[in-house]
C-alpha atoms as a PDB file:
ATOM      1  CA  MET A   1       0.000   0.000   0.000  1.00  0.00           C
ATOM      2  CA  VAL A   2       1.283   3.460  -0.918  1.00  0.00           C
ATOM      3  CA  ARG A   3       1.469   5.764   2.099  1.00  0.00           C
ATOM      4  CA  ARG A   4       0.688   9.413   1.484  1.00  0.00           C
ATOM      5  CA  LYS A   5       2.691  12.055   3.266  1.00  0.00           C
ATOM      6  CA  GLY A   6       1.216  13.911   6.183  1.00  0.00           C
ATOM      7  CA  VAL A   7       0.287  17.585   6.296  1.00  0.00           C
ATOM      8  CA  LEU A   8       3.667  18.719   7.590  1.00  0.00           C
ATOM      9  CA  ASP A   9       5.652  16.595   5.122  1.00  0.00           C
ATOM     10  CA  THR A  10       3.577  17.938   2.252  1.00  0.00           C
ATOM     11  CA  VAL A  11       3.956  21.565   3.339  1.00  0.00           C
ATOM     12  CA  ILE A  12       7.720  21.132   3.738  1.00  0.00           C
ATOM     13  CA  THR A  13       8.432  19.207   0.548  1.00  0.00           C
ATOM     14  CA  GLY A  14       5.496  20.222  -1.624  1.00  0.00           C
ATOM     15  CA  ALA A  15       5.432  16.626  -2.834  1.00  0.00           C
ATOM     16  CA  GLY A  16       2.818  13.934  -2.741  1.00  0.00           C
ATOM     17  CA  VAL A  17       1.856  10.577  -4.186  1.00  0.00           C
ATOM     18  CA  ARG A  18       1.453  10.608  -7.954  1.00  0.00           C
ATOM     19  CA  THR A  19      -1.131   7.879  -8.591  1.00  0.00           C
ATOM     20  CA  SER A  20      -3.848   8.798 -11.093  1.00  0.00           C
ATOM     21  CA  HIS A  21      -6.517   8.335  -8.424  1.00  0.00           C
ATOM     22  CA  TRP A  22      -4.725  10.696  -6.054  1.00  0.00           C
ATOM     23  CA  GLN A  23      -4.088  13.281  -8.755  1.00  0.00           C
ATOM     24  CA  VAL A  24      -7.830  13.554  -9.365  1.00  0.00           C
ATOM     25  CA  VAL A  25      -8.673  13.650  -5.655  1.00  0.00           C
ATOM     26  CA  ASN A  26      -5.939  16.203  -4.955  1.00  0.00           C
ATOM     27  CA  ALA A  27      -6.853  18.512  -7.850  1.00  0.00           C
ATOM     28  CA  LEU A  28     -10.587  18.483  -7.180  1.00  0.00           C
ATOM     29  CA  GLY A  29     -10.119  18.703  -3.413  1.00  0.00           C
ATOM     30  CA  LYS A  30      -7.949  21.812  -3.710  1.00  0.00           C
ATOM     31  CA  ALA A  31     -10.360  23.339  -6.246  1.00  0.00           C
ATOM     32  CA  ILE A  32     -13.269  22.859  -3.849  1.00  0.00           C
ATOM     33  CA  ILE A  33     -11.376  24.292  -0.873  1.00  0.00           C
ATOM     34  CA  ALA A  34     -10.264  27.258  -3.008  1.00  0.00           C
ATOM     35  CA  GLY A  35     -13.852  27.963  -4.048  1.00  0.00           C
ATOM     36  CA  GLU A  36     -13.357  27.191  -7.717  1.00  0.00           C
ATOM     37  CA  PHE A  37     -16.301  24.874  -7.210  1.00  0.00           C
ATOM     38  CA  PRO A  38     -18.318  26.758  -4.567  1.00  0.00           C
ATOM     39  CA  VAL A  39     -20.722  25.223  -2.091  1.00  0.00           C
ATOM     40  CA  GLY A  40     -23.805  23.987  -3.919  1.00  0.00           C
ATOM     41  CA  ALA A  41     -22.074  23.867  -7.301  1.00  0.00           C
ATOM     42  CA  THR A  42     -22.281  20.767  -9.470  1.00  0.00           C
ATOM     43  CA  LEU A  43     -18.967  19.317 -10.581  1.00  0.00           C
ATOM     44  CA  PRO A  44     -18.365  18.825 -14.320  1.00  0.00           C
ATOM     45  CA  GLY A  45     -19.719  15.589 -15.783  1.00  0.00           C
ATOM     46  CA  ASP A  46     -17.808  12.340 -16.026  1.00  0.00           C
ATOM     47  CA  ALA A  47     -16.838  12.777 -19.673  1.00  0.00           C
ATOM     48  CA  GLU A  48     -15.357  16.242 -19.069  1.00  0.00           C
ATOM     49  CA  LEU A  49     -13.411  15.147 -15.990  1.00  0.00           C
ATOM     50  CA  GLU A  50     -12.162  11.973 -17.700  1.00  0.00           C
ATOM     51  CA  ALA A  51     -10.801  14.079 -20.539  1.00  0.00           C
ATOM     52  CA  ARG A  52      -9.322  16.714 -18.196  1.00  0.00           C
ATOM     53  CA  PHE A  53      -7.422  14.217 -16.054  1.00  0.00           C
ATOM     54  CA  GLU A  54      -6.926  11.534 -18.729  1.00  0.00           C
ATOM     55  CA  VAL A  55      -8.250   8.781 -16.474  1.00  0.00           C
ATOM     56  CA  SER A  56     -10.764   5.987 -16.817  1.00  0.00           C
ATOM     57  CA  ARG A  57     -14.327   6.221 -15.515  1.00  0.00           C
ATOM     58  CA  THR A  58     -13.399   3.664 -12.852  1.00  0.00           C
ATOM     59  CA  VAL A  59     -10.591   5.861 -11.513  1.00  0.00           C
ATOM     60  CA  LEU A  60     -12.853   8.913 -11.614  1.00  0.00           C
ATOM     61  CA  ARG A  61     -15.658   7.208  -9.709  1.00  0.00           C
ATOM     62  CA  GLU A  62     -13.238   5.977  -7.046  1.00  0.00           C
ATOM     63  CA  ALA A  63     -11.940   9.522  -6.696  1.00  0.00           C
ATOM     64  CA  MET A  64     -15.494  10.801  -6.232  1.00  0.00           C
ATOM     65  CA  LYS A  65     -16.075   8.184  -3.546  1.00  0.00           C
ATOM     66  CA  THR A  66     -12.960   9.420  -1.748  1.00  0.00           C
ATOM     67  CA  LEU A  67     -14.129  13.034  -1.888  1.00  0.00           C
ATOM     68  CA  ALA A  68     -17.589  12.003  -0.694  1.00  0.00           C
ATOM     69  CA  ALA A  69     -16.068  10.115   2.249  1.00  0.00           C
ATOM     70  CA  LYS A  70     -14.294  13.330   3.261  1.00  0.00           C
ATOM     71  CA  GLY A  71     -17.628  15.152   3.224  1.00  0.00           C
ATOM     72  CA  LEU A  72     -16.750  17.463   0.328  1.00  0.00           C
ATOM     73  CA  VAL A  73     -19.275  16.232  -2.238  1.00  0.00           C
ATOM     74  CA  VAL A  74     -22.484  14.270  -2.467  1.00  0.00           C
ATOM     75  CA  PRO A  75     -23.807  12.478  -5.591  1.00  0.00           C
ATOM     76  CA  ARG A  76     -27.393  13.234  -6.636  1.00  0.00           C
ATOM     77  CA  ALA A  77     -29.258  11.029  -9.091  1.00  0.00           C
ATOM     78  CA  ARG A  78     -30.005  12.825 -12.382  1.00  0.00           C
ATOM     79  CA  ILE A  79     -28.405  15.998 -10.996  1.00  0.00           C
ATOM     80  CA  GLY A  80     -24.720  15.216 -10.615  1.00  0.00           C
ATOM     81  CA  THR A  81     -22.125  15.506  -7.885  1.00  0.00           C
ATOM     82  CA  ARG A  82     -22.578  18.605  -5.747  1.00  0.00           C
ATOM     83  CA  VAL A  83     -20.227  20.391  -3.364  1.00  0.00           C
ATOM     84  CA  THR A  84     -21.546  20.107   0.175  1.00  0.00           C
ATOM     85  CA  PRO A  85     -21.807  22.910   2.780  1.00  0.00           C
ATOM     86  CA  LYS A  86     -18.566  23.568   4.644  1.00  0.00           C
ATOM     87  CA  SER A  87     -20.193  22.374   7.861  1.00  0.00           C
ATOM     88  CA  GLN A  88     -20.121  18.855   6.403  1.00  0.00           C
ATOM     89  CA  TRP A  89     -16.420  18.851   5.536  1.00  0.00           C
ATOM     90  CA  ASN A  90     -14.294  16.615   7.734  1.00  0.00           C
ATOM     91  CA  LEU A  91     -11.750  19.109   9.044  1.00  0.00           C
ATOM     92  CA  PHE A  92     -10.043  16.339  11.009  1.00  0.00           C
ATOM     93  CA  ASP A  93      -9.013  14.834   7.659  1.00  0.00           C
ATOM     94  CA  GLY A  94      -5.335  15.346   6.922  1.00  0.00           C
ATOM     95  CA  ASP A  95      -5.900  15.829   3.187  1.00  0.00           C
ATOM     96  CA  ILE A  96      -8.484  18.573   3.706  1.00  0.00           C
ATOM     97  CA  LEU A  97      -6.115  20.341   6.068  1.00  0.00           C
ATOM     98  CA  THR A  98      -3.292  20.015   3.538  1.00  0.00           C
ATOM     99  CA  TRP A  99      -5.495  21.525   0.824  1.00  0.00           C
ATOM    100  CA  HIS A 100      -6.341  24.473   3.050  1.00  0.00           C
ATOM    101  CA  PHE A 101      -2.634  25.229   3.416  1.00  0.00           C
ATOM    102  CA  ALA A 102      -2.083  24.696  -0.302  1.00  0.00           C
ATOM    103  CA  VAL A 103      -4.655  27.355  -1.255  1.00  0.00           C
ATOM    104  CA  GLY A 104      -3.811  29.695   1.624  1.00  0.00           C
ATOM    105  CA  VAL A 105      -5.121  30.038   5.163  1.00  0.00           C
ATOM    106  CA  ASP A 106      -6.097  33.145   7.060  1.00  0.00           C
ATOM    107  CA  GLU A 107      -5.698  34.244  10.658  1.00  0.00           C
ATOM    108  CA  ASN A 108      -9.087  32.860  11.705  1.00  0.00           C
ATOM    109  CA  PHE A 109      -8.256  29.416  10.358  1.00  0.00           C
ATOM    110  CA  LEU A 110      -5.017  29.294  12.341  1.00  0.00           C
ATOM    111  CA  LEU A 111      -6.718  30.648  15.455  1.00  0.00           C
ATOM    112  CA  HIS A 112      -9.330  27.914  15.211  1.00  0.00           C
ATOM    113  CA  LEU A 113      -6.562  25.334  14.961  1.00  0.00           C
ATOM    114  CA  SER A 114      -4.882  26.678  18.091  1.00  0.00           C
ATOM    115  CA  GLU A 115      -8.220  26.670  19.915  1.00  0.00           C
ATOM    116  CA  ILE A 116      -8.834  23.017  19.126  1.00  0.00           C
ATOM    117  CA  ARG A 117      -5.287  22.235  20.245  1.00  0.00           C
ATOM    118  CA  LEU A 118      -6.003  23.977  23.548  1.00  0.00           C
ATOM    119  CA  GLY A 119      -9.070  21.781  23.847  1.00  0.00           C
ATOM    120  CA  PHE A 120      -7.130  18.529  23.447  1.00  0.00           C
ATOM    121  CA  GLU A 121      -3.412  18.762  24.111  1.00  0.00           C
ATOM    122  CA  PRO A 122      -3.337  20.167  27.656  1.00  0.00           C
ATOM    123  CA  HIS A 123      -5.649  17.362  28.758  1.00  0.00           C
ATOM    124  CA  ALA A 124      -3.463  14.862  26.897  1.00  0.00           C
ATOM    125  CA  ALA A 125      -0.483  16.151  28.882  1.00  0.00           C
ATOM    126  CA  ALA A 126      -2.462  15.740  32.115  1.00  0.00           C
ATOM    127  CA  LEU A 127      -3.372  12.186  31.136  1.00  0.00           C
ATOM    128  CA  ALA A 128       0.272  11.508  30.313  1.00  0.00           C
ATOM    129  CA  ALA A 129       1.175  12.647  33.848  1.00  0.00           C
ATOM    130  CA  ARG A 130      -1.241   9.991  35.077  1.00  0.00           C
ATOM    131  CA  HIS A 131      -0.477   7.125  32.685  1.00  0.00           C
ATOM    132  CA  ALA A 132       2.954   7.555  31.069  1.00  0.00           C
ATOM    133  CA  SER A 133       5.475   4.788  31.651  1.00  0.00           C
ATOM    134  CA  GLU A 134       9.097   5.488  32.493  1.00  0.00           C
ATOM    135  CA  ALA A 135       9.971   4.561  28.906  1.00  0.00           C
ATOM    136  CA  ASP A 136       7.433   7.121  27.650  1.00  0.00           C
ATOM    137  CA  ILE A 137       8.960   9.808  29.851  1.00  0.00           C
ATOM    138  CA  ILE A 138      12.491   9.015  28.701  1.00  0.00           C
ATOM    139  CA  GLN A 139      11.372   9.203  25.066  1.00  0.00           C
ATOM    140  CA  MET A 140       9.530  12.509  25.558  1.00  0.00           C
ATOM    141  CA  MET A 141      12.525  14.009  27.348  1.00  0.00           C
ATOM    142  CA  HIS A 142      14.828  12.857  24.563  1.00  0.00           C
ATOM    143  CA  LEU A 143      12.585  14.547  21.971  1.00  0.00           C
ATOM    144  CA  ALA A 144      12.292  17.751  24.023  1.00  0.00           C
ATOM    145  CA  VAL A 145      16.062  18.010  24.497  1.00  0.00           C
ATOM    146  CA  ALA A 146      16.628  17.293  20.799  1.00  0.00           C
ATOM    147  CA  MET A 147      14.562  20.372  19.938  1.00  0.00           C
ATOM    148  CA  GLY A 148      17.415  22.483  21.324  1.00  0.00           C
ATOM    149  CA  ASP A 149      19.931  21.227  18.762  1.00  0.00           C
ATOM    150  CA  PRO A 150      21.484  24.416  17.312  1.00  0.00           C
ATOM    151  CA  SER A 151      21.954  22.730  13.941  1.00  0.00           C
ATOM    152  CA  HIS A 152      18.205  22.561  13.334  1.00  0.00           C
ATOM    153  CA  THR A 153      16.878  23.930  10.081  1.00  0.00           C
ATOM    154  CA  PRO A 154      13.285  25.198   9.963  1.00  0.00           C
ATOM    155  CA  GLU A 155      12.296  21.875   8.413  1.00  0.00           C
ATOM    156  CA  THR A 156      13.972  19.629  10.971  1.00  0.00           C
ATOM    157  CA  MET A 157      12.721  21.818  13.819  1.00  0.00           C
ATOM    158  CA  ALA A 158       9.138  21.497  12.610  1.00  0.00           C
ATOM    159  CA  ILE A 159       9.463  17.715  12.436  1.00  0.00           C
ATOM    160  CA  ALA A 160      11.063  17.546  15.890  1.00  0.00           C
ATOM    161  CA  ASP A 161       8.206  19.648  17.285  1.00  0.00           C
ATOM    162  CA  LEU A 162       5.615  17.352  15.728  1.00  0.00           C
ATOM    163  CA  ARG A 163       7.313  14.220  17.071  1.00  0.00           C
ATOM    164  CA  PHE A 164       7.274  15.629  20.577  1.00  0.00           C
ATOM    165  CA  HIS A 165       3.603  16.566  20.570  1.00  0.00           C
ATOM    166  CA  LEU A 166       2.538  13.252  19.079  1.00  0.00           C
ATOM    167  CA  SER A 167       4.573  11.438  21.737  1.00  0.00           C
ATOM    168  CA  VAL A 168       2.566  13.215  24.445  1.00  0.00           C
ATOM    169  CA  MET A 169      -0.675  12.171  22.752  1.00  0.00           C
ATOM    170  CA  GLU A 170       0.573   8.580  22.692  1.00  0.00           C
ATOM    171  CA  ALA A 171       1.613   8.723  26.359  1.00  0.00           C
ATOM    172  CA  SER A 172      -1.904   9.834  27.332  1.00  0.00           C
ATOM    173  CA  ARG A 173      -2.990   6.233  26.666  1.00  0.00           C
ATOM    174  CA  ASN A 174      -6.259   7.520  25.220  1.00  0.00           C
ATOM    175  CA  PRO A 175      -6.699   6.123  21.686  1.00  0.00           C
ATOM    176  CA  PHE A 176      -8.995   8.987  20.701  1.00  0.00           C
ATOM    177  CA  MET A 177      -6.238  11.504  21.373  1.00  0.00           C
ATOM    178  CA  ARG A 178      -4.052  10.025  18.662  1.00  0.00           C
ATOM    179  CA  THR A 179      -6.798  10.570  16.084  1.00  0.00           C
ATOM    180  CA  VAL A 180      -6.424  14.349  16.383  1.00  0.00           C
ATOM    181  CA  GLY A 181      -2.802  14.078  15.297  1.00  0.00           C
ATOM    182  CA  SER A 182      -3.635  15.541  11.865  1.00  0.00           C
ATOM    183  CA  LEU A 183      -4.920  18.696  13.552  1.00  0.00           C
ATOM    184  CA  ILE A 184      -1.725  19.048  15.539  1.00  0.00           C
ATOM    185  CA  GLU A 185       0.285  18.448  12.395  1.00  0.00           C
ATOM    186  CA  ALA A 186      -1.691  21.105  10.518  1.00  0.00           C
ATOM    187  CA  ALA A 187      -1.192  23.635  13.304  1.00  0.00           C
ATOM    188  CA  LEU A 188       2.551  22.987  13.330  1.00  0.00           C
ATOM    189  CA  ALA A 189       2.615  23.223   9.553  1.00  0.00           C
ATOM    190  CA  GLY A 190       1.136  26.695   9.953  1.00  0.00           C
ATOM    191  CA  VAL A 191       3.881  27.608  12.390  1.00  0.00           C
ATOM    192  CA  PHE A 192       6.472  26.259   9.964  1.00  0.00           C
ATOM    193  CA  GLU A 193       5.117  28.236   7.004  1.00  0.00           C
ATOM    194  CA  LEU A 194       4.725  31.511   8.863  1.00  0.00           C
ATOM    195  CA  SER A 195       7.345  31.579  11.593  1.00  0.00           C
ATOM    196  CA  SER A 196       9.710  28.770  12.432  1.00  0.00           C
ATOM    197  CA  PRO A 197      11.504  28.785  15.808  1.00  0.00           C
ATOM    198  CA  ALA A 198      14.686  28.114  13.860  1.00  0.00           C
ATOM    199  CA  THR A 199      14.410  31.497  12.134  1.00  0.00           C
ATOM    200  CA  ALA A 200      12.234  33.626  14.438  1.00  0.00           C
ATOM    201  CA  ASP A 201      13.573  36.209  16.864  1.00  0.00           C
ATOM    202  CA  ILE A 202      13.579  33.758  19.756  1.00  0.00           C
ATOM    203  CA  ARG A 203      16.211  31.439  21.104  1.00  0.00           C
ATOM    204  CA  ILE A 204      15.892  27.828  20.045  1.00  0.00           C
ATOM    205  CA  THR A 205      16.983  26.841  23.556  1.00  0.00           C
ATOM    206  CA  ASP A 206      13.875  28.565  24.929  1.00  0.00           C
ATOM    207  CA  VAL A 207      11.700  26.402  22.693  1.00  0.00           C
ATOM    208  CA  SER A 208      13.434  23.282  23.975  1.00  0.00           C
ATOM    209  CA  SER A 209      13.166  24.439  27.593  1.00  0.00           C
ATOM    210  CA  SER A 210       9.426  25.029  27.365  1.00  0.00           C
ATOM    211  CA  HIS A 211       8.929  21.481  26.062  1.00  0.00           C
ATOM    212  CA  ILE A 212      11.286  20.027  28.680  1.00  0.00           C
ATOM    213  CA  ARG A 213       9.088  21.713  31.292  1.00  0.00           C
ATOM    214  CA  ILE A 214       6.105  19.692  30.049  1.00  0.00           C
ATOM    215  CA  VAL A 215       8.034  16.451  30.525  1.00  0.00           C
ATOM    216  CA  GLU A 216       9.234  17.493  33.975  1.00  0.00           C
ATOM    217  CA  GLU A 217       5.638  18.046  35.089  1.00  0.00           C
ATOM    218  CA  ILE A 218       4.650  14.683  33.623  1.00  0.00           C
ATOM    219  CA  ARG A 219       7.552  13.017  35.435  1.00  0.00           C
ATOM    220  CA  ARG A 220       6.367  14.605  38.703  1.00  0.00           C
ATOM    221  CA  ARG A 221       2.890  13.214  37.972  1.00  0.00           C
ATOM    222  CA  ASP A 222       1.578  16.764  38.324  1.00  0.00           C
ATOM    223  CA  GLU A 223      -1.479  16.780  36.081  1.00  0.00           C
ATOM    224  CA  ASP A 224      -2.290  20.469  36.562  1.00  0.00           C
ATOM    225  CA  GLY A 225       1.347  21.425  36.015  1.00  0.00           C
ATOM    226  CA  ALA A 226       1.540  19.392  32.813  1.00  0.00           C
ATOM    227  CA  ARG A 227      -1.681  20.961  31.589  1.00  0.00           C
ATOM    228  CA  ARG A 228      -0.426  24.489  32.236  1.00  0.00           C
ATOM    229  CA  ALA A 229       2.970  23.809  30.643  1.00  0.00           C
ATOM    230  CA  MET A 230       1.322  22.508  27.479  1.00  0.00           C
ATOM    231  CA  GLU A 231      -1.077  25.461  27.350  1.00  0.00           C
ATOM    232  CA  ASN A 232       1.889  27.813  27.543  1.00  0.00           C
ATOM    233  CA  VAL A 233       3.653  26.137  24.606  1.00  0.00           C
ATOM    234  CA  ILE A 234       0.523  26.314  22.435  1.00  0.00           C
ATOM    235  CA  LEU A 235      -0.173  29.945  23.320  1.00  0.00           C
ATOM    236  CA  VAL A 236       3.409  30.970  22.582  1.00  0.00           C
ATOM    237  CA  GLY A 237       3.159  29.251  19.196  1.00  0.00           C
ATOM    238  CA  ARG A 238      -0.147  30.973  18.489  1.00  0.00           C
ATOM    239  CA  ASN A 239       1.293  34.379  19.337  1.00  0.00           C
ATOM    240  CA  ARG A 240       4.270  33.684  17.082  1.00  0.00           C
ATOM    241  CA  ILE A 241       1.919  32.916  14.186  1.00  0.00           C
ATOM    242  CA  LEU A 242      -0.143  36.048  14.758  1.00  0.00           C
ATOM    243  CA  GLY A 243       2.980  38.163  15.063  1.00  0.00           C
ATOM    244  CA  ALA A 244       4.311  36.785  11.784  1.00  0.00           C
ATOM    245  CA  MET A 245       1.012  37.375   9.985  1.00  0.00           C
ATOM    246  CA  HIS A 246       0.767  40.956  11.239  1.00  0.00           C
ATOM    247  CA  ALA A 247       4.394  41.629  10.355  1.00  0.00           C
ATOM    248  CA  ALA A 248       4.016  40.416   6.773  1.00  0.00           C
ATOM    249  CA  PRO A 249       1.921  43.387   5.555  1.00  0.00           C
ATOM    250  CA  ARG A 250       4.378  45.796   7.197  1.00  0.00           C
ATOM    251  CA  GLU A 251       7.300  44.131   5.391  1.00  0.00           C
ATOM    252  CA  GLU A 252       5.374  44.328   2.115  1.00  0.00           C
ATOM    253  CA  ASN A 253       4.615  48.009   2.673  1.00  0.00           C
ATOM    254  CA  ARG A 254       8.284  48.721   3.374  1.00  0.00           C
ATOM    255  CA  GLU A 255       9.276  46.942   0.169  1.00  0.00           C
ATOM    256  CA  ASN A 256       6.691  48.937  -1.786  1.00  0.00           C
ATOM    257  CA  ASP A 257       7.920  52.174  -0.227  1.00  0.00           C
ATOM    258  CA  ALA A 258      11.509  51.281  -1.134  1.00  0.00           C
ATOM    259  CA  SER A 259      10.458  50.482  -4.711  1.00  0.00           C
ATOM    260  CA  ALA A 260       8.645  53.805  -4.981  1.00  0.00           C
ATOM    261  CA  LEU A 261      11.668  55.688  -3.707  1.00  0.00           C
ATOM    262  CA  SER A 262      14.045  53.904  -6.052  1.00  0.00           C
ATOM    263  CA  SER A 263      11.812  54.732  -9.015  1.00  0.00           C
ATOM    264  CA  ASP A 264      11.804  58.465  -8.263  1.00  0.00           C
END
């Protein structure tokens, strides 16, 4: 079985699986998220899509089934395949999150991601303080310390961050926690795209220290302490994203001002 890359891998590398089925799903999924096919619109007919993507009707129908399973479309007899309301889209789906980043996300989208993280991850840290084994704690500490490696690039730092947060979800011993991993990955992909700790005006050792603090609270079996430490990490990341987004227009304005001056 071919394994597709996760949200963070796709954002970092820009690459994905190249099967004909996935090319159709990926192209139509991004077009729907981007609004090229707005809510309520009917997708082009089979013949047009077969010609556009140069695929068989079997491949096309399987692609439509995949999009329907993600909540993006619904087939209607004698009408065609329609784009569903956004409230029906499965935002926990890693592909849908990847497509949002591919077409561009706004501040509200990233804020919503941080809010859902605050709803899950601090409690996961508290559960880890209750259930984590010594081996879990050693692994989490190893990952937290590794985040302070000064040789990190933005890409390797983003991956190290993801590994740490997923390890906490695993240590919670709640199987439902692991299913929100795609949301965590999407949130960290947003941090990577907008403001990586490896390039931001903060010390990489501070990032490592804040994650080490989570593990220390878990090791002490302090559930409230672990919860607060995780909340702090998420809030700092959220503020970094917002700061980067607000700084971008200012940088663009400065570049425009410089261009205007140079043209005088």
